[in-house]
Amino acid sequence: MDYAISMCQKSRIWLYRDLTAHPFLQYLAWVALPMCLILFQLDLNICHCVPLISKVIGLTCTLGSGMPLGKEGPFVHISSILATILSKLVTSFKGIHENESRANEMLAAACAVGVACSFAAPIGGVLFSIEVTSVYFAVRNYWRGFFAACCGAMVWRLLGVWFKNEETLTAIFRTNFHIDFPFDPQELIVFAGIGAVCGLGGAFFVWFHRQIVHFNRKHKRMNAFLQQNRFIYPAVITLIISTMTFPLGLGQFMAAELTTHESMNELFSNVTWSNRHLEVDEAIIVSHWTTKYTNIFVNLVVFIIITFLTTTLAATLPVPSGLFIPVFKMGAAFGRLVGECMASWFPDGITLGGSVNRIIPGGYAVVGAAALSGSVTHTISTSVIVFELTGQMSHILPVILAVLIANGISQALQPSIYDSIIQIKKLPYLPPIVSTSSEAHNVYVADIMVRDVVSVWRGCSYKDLRSILKLKKRLQFFPLVESLESMILLGSIQRIELLRLLELQLGRERRLQEAAKRTQLSESPKTPRTEKKPSRFEVVPVVSSTRNAPRPGQESIGNTPSPKCSPPPSPVATPKSPKKSFLRYSPVNSPYNTITSLDARLKQAFENVFKKALTDPFEKFESSVPSTPVTKRSQQPRILVDMSPEELLAWEEDQLNALVDFGKCHVDPAPFQLVERTTLIKVHSLFSMLGLNYAYVTAIGRLVGVVALKELRKAIENISSGLFITNTNHFGHGEKSEPRLKHNPSARTIMVLLCNNWPSINLCNC
């Protein structure tokens, strides 16, 4: 993928540079390739290709087009798909796939592999995946994530050495800062300021991205027009982004001719761009960030603004992409801008204790990259990722300080970009309970649970089961009780298991078996047939030369010994008309004809001759005319015997009246249960730690209600808004219900991303 992405980006730059004499053709070449790649990727999605293939090809096209997007989100999705496929195919992983808890642990390790392979940062990848995907992490899965991430990152870097002719395993954005005095203690104030500004910038980025999405959804007419053709909106956005980054336009002020990898290397370079005495290599780097109209400061500001706008626009495209890399690049540019300003203000460095320490603008770029990416994602592990990307830990204190400050500010203002996308797409989530809320301690599960529970019971018929499944089409789990009177909870059954029971009882296979059985009973002879023993020879009736006129007195005879004949192997005689010509014509004037050893040899000879001609050798003897054409063998289609409509209705009625045998399906004998007096705080903690989707509420073994993620989330939101009302309505858990609010709240709710049901969460735009 990296090779294909690099070739697409380089080919775009080659086309632009080869058409120097034709500016209009340069613009067409700069715009045409990204648009073709984006539209091709959309065509893959419309054709419903295999998700793994579509994700790999789509990500290659997206990044190869030069769109300001990343790859960590799709890499996490790809690794999760591979983990799911392995758990289904590998025999030793079958138990993991069937166990939901173990499957989530495998997906957590897969997420760590995806992040580690994106940045070649196994340690930071594991920590980043833990922070983003889970509230409570199982420590037993810690070493699995590290082991898988290390293996993935090592293989990726080794492939780079083998196929890209790299010298050895090095950091992706290798830096060479001075280790003795990387920064002065007085610079910590500036680093803290970078963290504060990045915190505000990260919150503004999340807010602006959400406003663009809401703007697109709010205008109904524009939505209706764009939905008529899926290619219009991506084509327009791609055209706008390509035009904004065109090197002869605004692109000349933001080093548009550089790839992401090249621009990051130059931003992290240990070169002071504002220095007047530059070497040849340093002058080449500075030439990319200056023009005859502007200097490095203007170009860096333009780079930040244009990247901010294009990234938020590109994030709305329906393509596999991530947002970490473009945000990381914006933070590096902002840090570089602050570092160059400090180098210009203090050209001789900062004096402390008689020693002079020069300013390192590249260190400021590292701090800015970690701070802005951490504020957008609400993670601290970005500092570790930065250390692994650059290969140096000389600025560990400034990086951690800036990341902590940026996180504190952004978390107080906006949710993370991942939580914001969950809110936009209305995916399942569990908001945290405000620590200062005392109302949550006075709310019990009995106040929020659903009392009208739909359940199945022992002794119910298949007709009742089918009615329940039709009535509640969205429920995925049904409680199994002893009876509707006692409501003693026995377990929980998945919907798919109940559907399988109905299929076994009323399916096509069972119906055809019953029809065949009835047909066999109706066509069976009244006198019982005696089983024939194996005979040394076969005795069959002799058929007359006239095809439709059998000889009188013709009948089947059982076992008659013949001591003069060798016993050739022959099948047991059947009452059907014989197919072999030697059995139909016999020179012996007798009502019976036997196959002797001589006849068997003649039969074999004729079969060998006519088999080569692929014709039926026995048709020749059915007519005295030698020129009669022979025909090829044809297999008759199998005739399936089915019931008549009246018989089918009667049979289905009998089958539906039968009692359900729950022993034929898997029943969870110990579903998670709560008591009525469990507080909302405890329920929230249990749902968060165990990754629950629902829990049954029991009283001395009796099922009295059920609480699902939806009821819990709504109760927490109502408490946070001060609008909580004790639940008096009865809705089926998982079903669509009316909101229990006095009015629609406008307060913002901070959300967290759950590890539970990870495959169902779409991270294409994360």
Short mmCIF file of C-alpha atoms in Angstrom, two decimals, residues 153-400:
data_model
loop_
_atom_site.label_atom_id
_atom_site.label_comp_id
_atom_site.label_asym_id
_atom_site.label_seq_id
_atom_site.Cartn_x
_atom_site.Cartn_y
_atom_site.Cartn_z
CA ALA A 153 5.51 -2.94 13.38
CA MET A 154 8.65 -5.05 12.99
CA VAL A 155 7.39 -6.81 9.86
CA TRP A 156 6.36 -3.49 8.32
CA ARG A 157 9.74 -1.90 8.93
CA LEU A 158 11.58 -5.01 7.70
CA LEU A 159 9.59 -4.94 4.49
CA GLY A 160 10.64 -1.32 4.09
CA VAL A 161 14.29 -2.34 4.41
CA TRP A 162 13.97 -5.20 1.94
CA PHE A 163 11.89 -3.52 -0.76
CA LYS A 164 12.68 0.19 -0.39
CA ASN A 165 16.44 -0.19 -0.02
CA GLU A 166 16.52 1.49 3.38
CA GLU A 167 19.77 1.08 5.27
CA THR A 168 18.39 -0.20 8.55
CA LEU A 169 15.43 -0.01 10.94
CA THR A 170 15.12 3.67 11.81
CA ALA A 171 12.42 6.05 12.96
CA ILE A 172 10.05 7.33 10.30
CA PHE A 173 10.74 11.03 10.98
CA ARG A 174 14.23 10.74 12.37
CA THR A 175 15.56 13.82 14.21
CA ASN A 176 19.03 14.74 15.43
CA PHE A 177 18.50 17.33 18.14
CA HIS A 178 21.23 18.21 20.60
CA ILE A 179 20.99 15.94 23.61
CA ASP A 180 23.20 17.95 25.98
CA PHE A 181 21.01 21.07 26.17
CA PRO A 182 17.86 20.43 24.11
CA PHE A 183 15.90 23.23 25.78
CA ASP A 184 16.23 25.85 28.47
CA PRO A 185 14.03 25.73 31.62
CA GLN A 186 12.66 29.16 30.73
CA GLU A 187 11.32 27.70 27.47
CA LEU A 188 8.89 25.52 29.44
CA ILE A 189 6.64 28.57 29.67
CA VAL A 190 6.54 28.77 25.88
CA PHE A 191 5.90 25.03 25.63
CA ALA A 192 3.00 25.40 28.07
CA GLY A 193 1.64 28.21 25.89
CA ILE A 194 1.84 25.91 22.85
CA GLY A 195 -0.19 23.33 24.78
CA ALA A 196 -2.86 25.89 25.69
CA VAL A 197 -3.21 27.17 22.13
CA CYS A 198 -3.29 23.61 20.76
CA GLY A 199 -6.02 22.73 23.27
CA LEU A 200 -8.16 25.59 21.97
CA GLY A 201 -7.30 24.71 18.38
CA GLY A 202 -8.20 21.04 18.87
CA ALA A 203 -11.58 21.91 20.39
CA PHE A 204 -12.26 24.35 17.55
CA PHE A 205 -11.33 21.68 14.99
CA VAL A 206 -13.84 19.21 16.46
CA TRP A 207 -16.55 21.88 16.64
CA PHE A 208 -15.94 23.08 13.08
CA HIS A 209 -16.02 19.53 11.69
CA ARG A 210 -19.34 18.88 13.40
CA GLN A 211 -20.80 22.14 12.09
CA ILE A 212 -19.93 21.19 8.51
CA VAL A 213 -21.65 17.83 8.87
CA HIS A 214 -24.74 19.42 10.44
CA PHE A 215 -24.82 22.02 7.66
CA ASN A 216 -24.85 19.31 5.02
CA ARG A 217 -27.64 17.43 6.80
CA LYS A 218 -29.73 20.49 7.63
CA HIS A 219 -30.39 21.55 4.04
CA LYS A 220 -32.97 19.07 2.81
CA ARG A 221 -33.02 20.24 -0.80
CA MET A 222 -29.28 20.02 -1.18
CA ASN A 223 -29.33 16.61 0.47
CA ALA A 224 -32.03 15.37 -1.89
CA PHE A 225 -30.08 16.66 -4.88
CA LEU A 226 -26.80 15.10 -3.74
CA GLN A 227 -28.42 11.76 -2.96
CA GLN A 228 -29.57 11.43 -6.55
CA ASN A 229 -25.96 10.90 -7.56
CA ARG A 230 -23.35 9.83 -5.04
CA PHE A 231 -20.51 11.14 -7.17
CA ILE A 232 -21.50 14.82 -7.13
CA TYR A 233 -20.50 15.77 -3.59
CA PRO A 234 -17.15 13.88 -3.57
CA ALA A 235 -16.28 15.31 -6.97
CA VAL A 236 -17.04 18.88 -5.85
CA ILE A 237 -15.09 18.55 -2.59
CA THR A 238 -12.13 16.95 -4.38
CA LEU A 239 -12.16 19.74 -6.95
CA ILE A 240 -12.20 22.41 -4.22
CA ILE A 241 -9.35 20.82 -2.25
CA SER A 242 -7.23 20.25 -5.35
CA THR A 243 -7.79 23.83 -6.46
CA MET A 244 -6.81 25.21 -3.05
CA THR A 245 -3.56 23.21 -3.07
CA PHE A 246 -2.64 23.90 -6.71
CA PRO A 247 1.08 24.89 -6.69
CA LEU A 248 0.56 27.88 -8.98
CA GLY A 249 -2.18 29.20 -6.68
CA LEU A 250 -2.38 28.97 -2.91
CA GLY A 251 -0.29 25.83 -3.03
CA GLN A 252 2.89 27.82 -3.58
CA PHE A 253 2.51 29.27 -0.07
CA MET A 254 2.18 25.86 1.63
CA ALA A 255 4.79 23.65 -0.07
CA ALA A 256 2.12 21.76 -2.02
CA GLU A 257 4.72 19.96 -4.15
CA LEU A 258 5.92 18.02 -1.10
CA THR A 259 4.38 14.78 0.07
CA THR A 260 3.27 14.32 3.67
CA HIS A 261 6.42 12.40 4.56
CA GLU A 262 8.70 15.02 3.00
CA SER A 263 6.92 17.95 4.65
CA MET A 264 7.07 16.26 8.08
CA ASN A 265 10.79 15.62 7.71
CA GLU A 266 11.39 19.27 6.89
CA LEU A 267 9.21 20.53 9.75
CA PHE A 268 11.14 18.34 12.21
CA SER A 269 14.54 19.18 10.72
CA ASN A 270 17.22 20.56 13.03
CA VAL A 271 17.63 23.66 10.89
CA THR A 272 16.76 27.24 11.80
CA TRP A 273 14.95 28.50 8.74
CA SER A 274 15.25 32.15 9.74
CA ASN A 275 19.04 31.91 9.84
CA ARG A 276 20.75 33.94 7.13
CA HIS A 277 23.77 31.67 6.82
CA LEU A 278 22.48 28.41 5.39
CA GLU A 279 24.19 25.53 3.69
CA VAL A 280 23.08 24.11 0.36
CA ASP A 281 20.86 21.39 1.83
CA GLU A 282 19.37 23.82 4.32
CA ALA A 283 18.70 26.40 1.61
CA ILE A 284 16.79 23.79 -0.42
CA ILE A 285 14.55 23.09 2.56
CA VAL A 286 13.87 26.78 3.16
CA SER A 287 13.11 27.35 -0.55
CA HIS A 288 10.07 25.07 -0.24
CA TRP A 289 8.60 27.33 2.45
CA THR A 290 9.32 30.74 0.95
CA THR A 291 8.31 32.58 -2.20
CA LYS A 292 9.31 35.84 -3.78
CA TYR A 293 6.23 37.38 -2.19
CA THR A 294 6.31 35.87 1.31
CA ASN A 295 8.67 34.58 3.99
CA ILE A 296 8.58 31.44 6.14
CA PHE A 297 6.22 32.96 8.72
CA VAL A 298 3.51 33.81 6.20
CA ASN A 299 3.86 30.44 4.51
CA LEU A 300 3.53 28.55 7.79
CA VAL A 301 0.38 30.51 8.68
CA VAL A 302 -1.11 29.83 5.24
CA PHE A 303 -0.14 26.17 5.56
CA ILE A 304 -1.96 25.84 8.89
CA ILE A 305 -5.12 27.60 7.67
CA ILE A 306 -5.37 25.76 4.34
CA THR A 307 -4.65 22.38 5.95
CA PHE A 308 -7.28 23.08 8.60
CA LEU A 309 -9.95 23.88 6.01
CA THR A 310 -9.09 21.10 3.58
CA THR A 311 -8.89 18.49 6.34
CA THR A 312 -12.32 19.33 7.75
CA LEU A 313 -13.78 19.23 4.24
CA ALA A 314 -12.04 15.99 3.30
CA ALA A 315 -13.22 14.37 6.54
CA THR A 316 -16.81 14.59 5.26
CA LEU A 317 -16.04 12.45 2.20
CA PRO A 318 -17.40 8.88 2.25
CA VAL A 319 -13.94 7.36 1.89
CA PRO A 320 -11.77 5.31 4.28
CA SER A 321 -9.51 7.80 6.03
CA GLY A 322 -8.11 8.96 9.34
CA LEU A 323 -7.55 12.36 10.91
CA PHE A 324 -4.50 11.80 13.07
CA ILE A 325 -1.82 12.50 10.44
CA PRO A 326 -3.23 15.82 9.09
CA VAL A 327 -3.82 17.09 12.64
CA PHE A 328 -0.32 15.94 13.55
CA LYS A 329 1.02 17.90 10.58
CA MET A 330 -0.88 21.05 11.54
CA GLY A 331 0.49 20.86 15.07
CA ALA A 332 4.02 20.45 13.75
CA ALA A 333 3.59 23.54 11.55
CA PHE A 334 2.29 25.58 14.48
CA GLY A 335 5.16 24.44 16.69
CA ARG A 336 7.62 25.28 13.91
CA LEU A 337 6.09 28.74 13.61
CA VAL A 338 6.53 29.38 17.34
CA GLY A 339 10.06 27.99 17.25
CA GLU A 340 11.09 30.19 14.33
CA CYS A 341 9.61 33.21 16.10
CA MET A 342 11.61 32.36 19.23
CA ALA A 343 14.77 31.91 17.13
CA SER A 344 14.20 35.32 15.52
CA TRP A 345 13.57 37.03 18.85
CA PHE A 346 16.52 35.33 20.54
CA PRO A 347 19.07 34.75 17.75
CA ASP A 348 21.87 34.10 20.24
CA GLY A 349 19.78 31.85 22.43
CA ILE A 350 18.61 32.20 26.02
CA THR A 351 21.24 32.90 28.66
CA LEU A 352 20.94 31.06 31.96
CA GLY A 353 23.67 30.72 34.59
CA GLY A 354 26.37 32.04 32.34
CA SER A 355 25.67 29.52 29.54
CA VAL A 356 23.90 30.27 26.27
CA ASN A 357 21.53 27.66 24.80
CA ARG A 358 20.39 28.17 21.23
CA ILE A 359 16.77 27.73 20.25
CA ILE A 360 15.88 24.49 18.40
CA PRO A 361 12.76 25.19 16.25
CA GLY A 362 12.46 21.50 15.39
CA GLY A 363 11.85 20.69 19.05
CA TYR A 364 8.96 23.14 19.09
CA ALA A 365 7.51 21.36 16.05
CA VAL A 366 7.62 18.04 17.91
CA VAL A 367 5.87 19.58 20.92
CA GLY A 368 3.19 21.20 18.75
CA ALA A 369 2.49 17.98 16.84
CA ALA A 370 1.99 15.97 20.02
CA ALA A 371 -0.12 18.67 21.70
CA LEU A 372 -2.58 19.27 18.85
CA SER A 373 -3.06 15.59 18.02
CA GLY A 374 -3.55 14.84 21.72
CA SER A 375 -6.14 17.59 22.12
CA VAL A 376 -8.17 16.41 19.12
CA THR A 377 -8.15 12.74 20.18
CA HIS A 378 -8.15 13.33 23.98
CA THR A 379 -5.18 11.00 24.46
CA ILE A 380 -1.89 11.24 26.33
CA SER A 381 -0.23 8.44 24.38
CA THR A 382 0.44 10.77 21.45
CA SER A 383 3.55 11.85 23.35
CA VAL A 384 4.84 8.26 23.22
CA ILE A 385 3.97 8.03 19.52
CA VAL A 386 5.97 11.19 18.87
CA PHE A 387 9.02 9.75 20.62
CA GLU A 388 8.82 6.58 18.53
CA LEU A 389 8.27 8.52 15.31
CA THR A 390 11.26 10.82 15.84
CA GLY A 391 13.52 8.32 17.57
CA GLN A 392 14.48 10.83 20.29
CA MET A 393 13.26 11.56 23.81
CA SER A 394 15.23 14.76 24.36
CA HIS A 395 12.02 16.83 24.64
CA ILE A 396 10.10 14.41 26.84
CA LEU A 397 9.22 16.98 29.53
CA PRO A 398 7.99 19.72 27.14
CA VAL A 399 5.98 17.19 25.15
CA ILE A 400 4.21 15.70 28.17
#
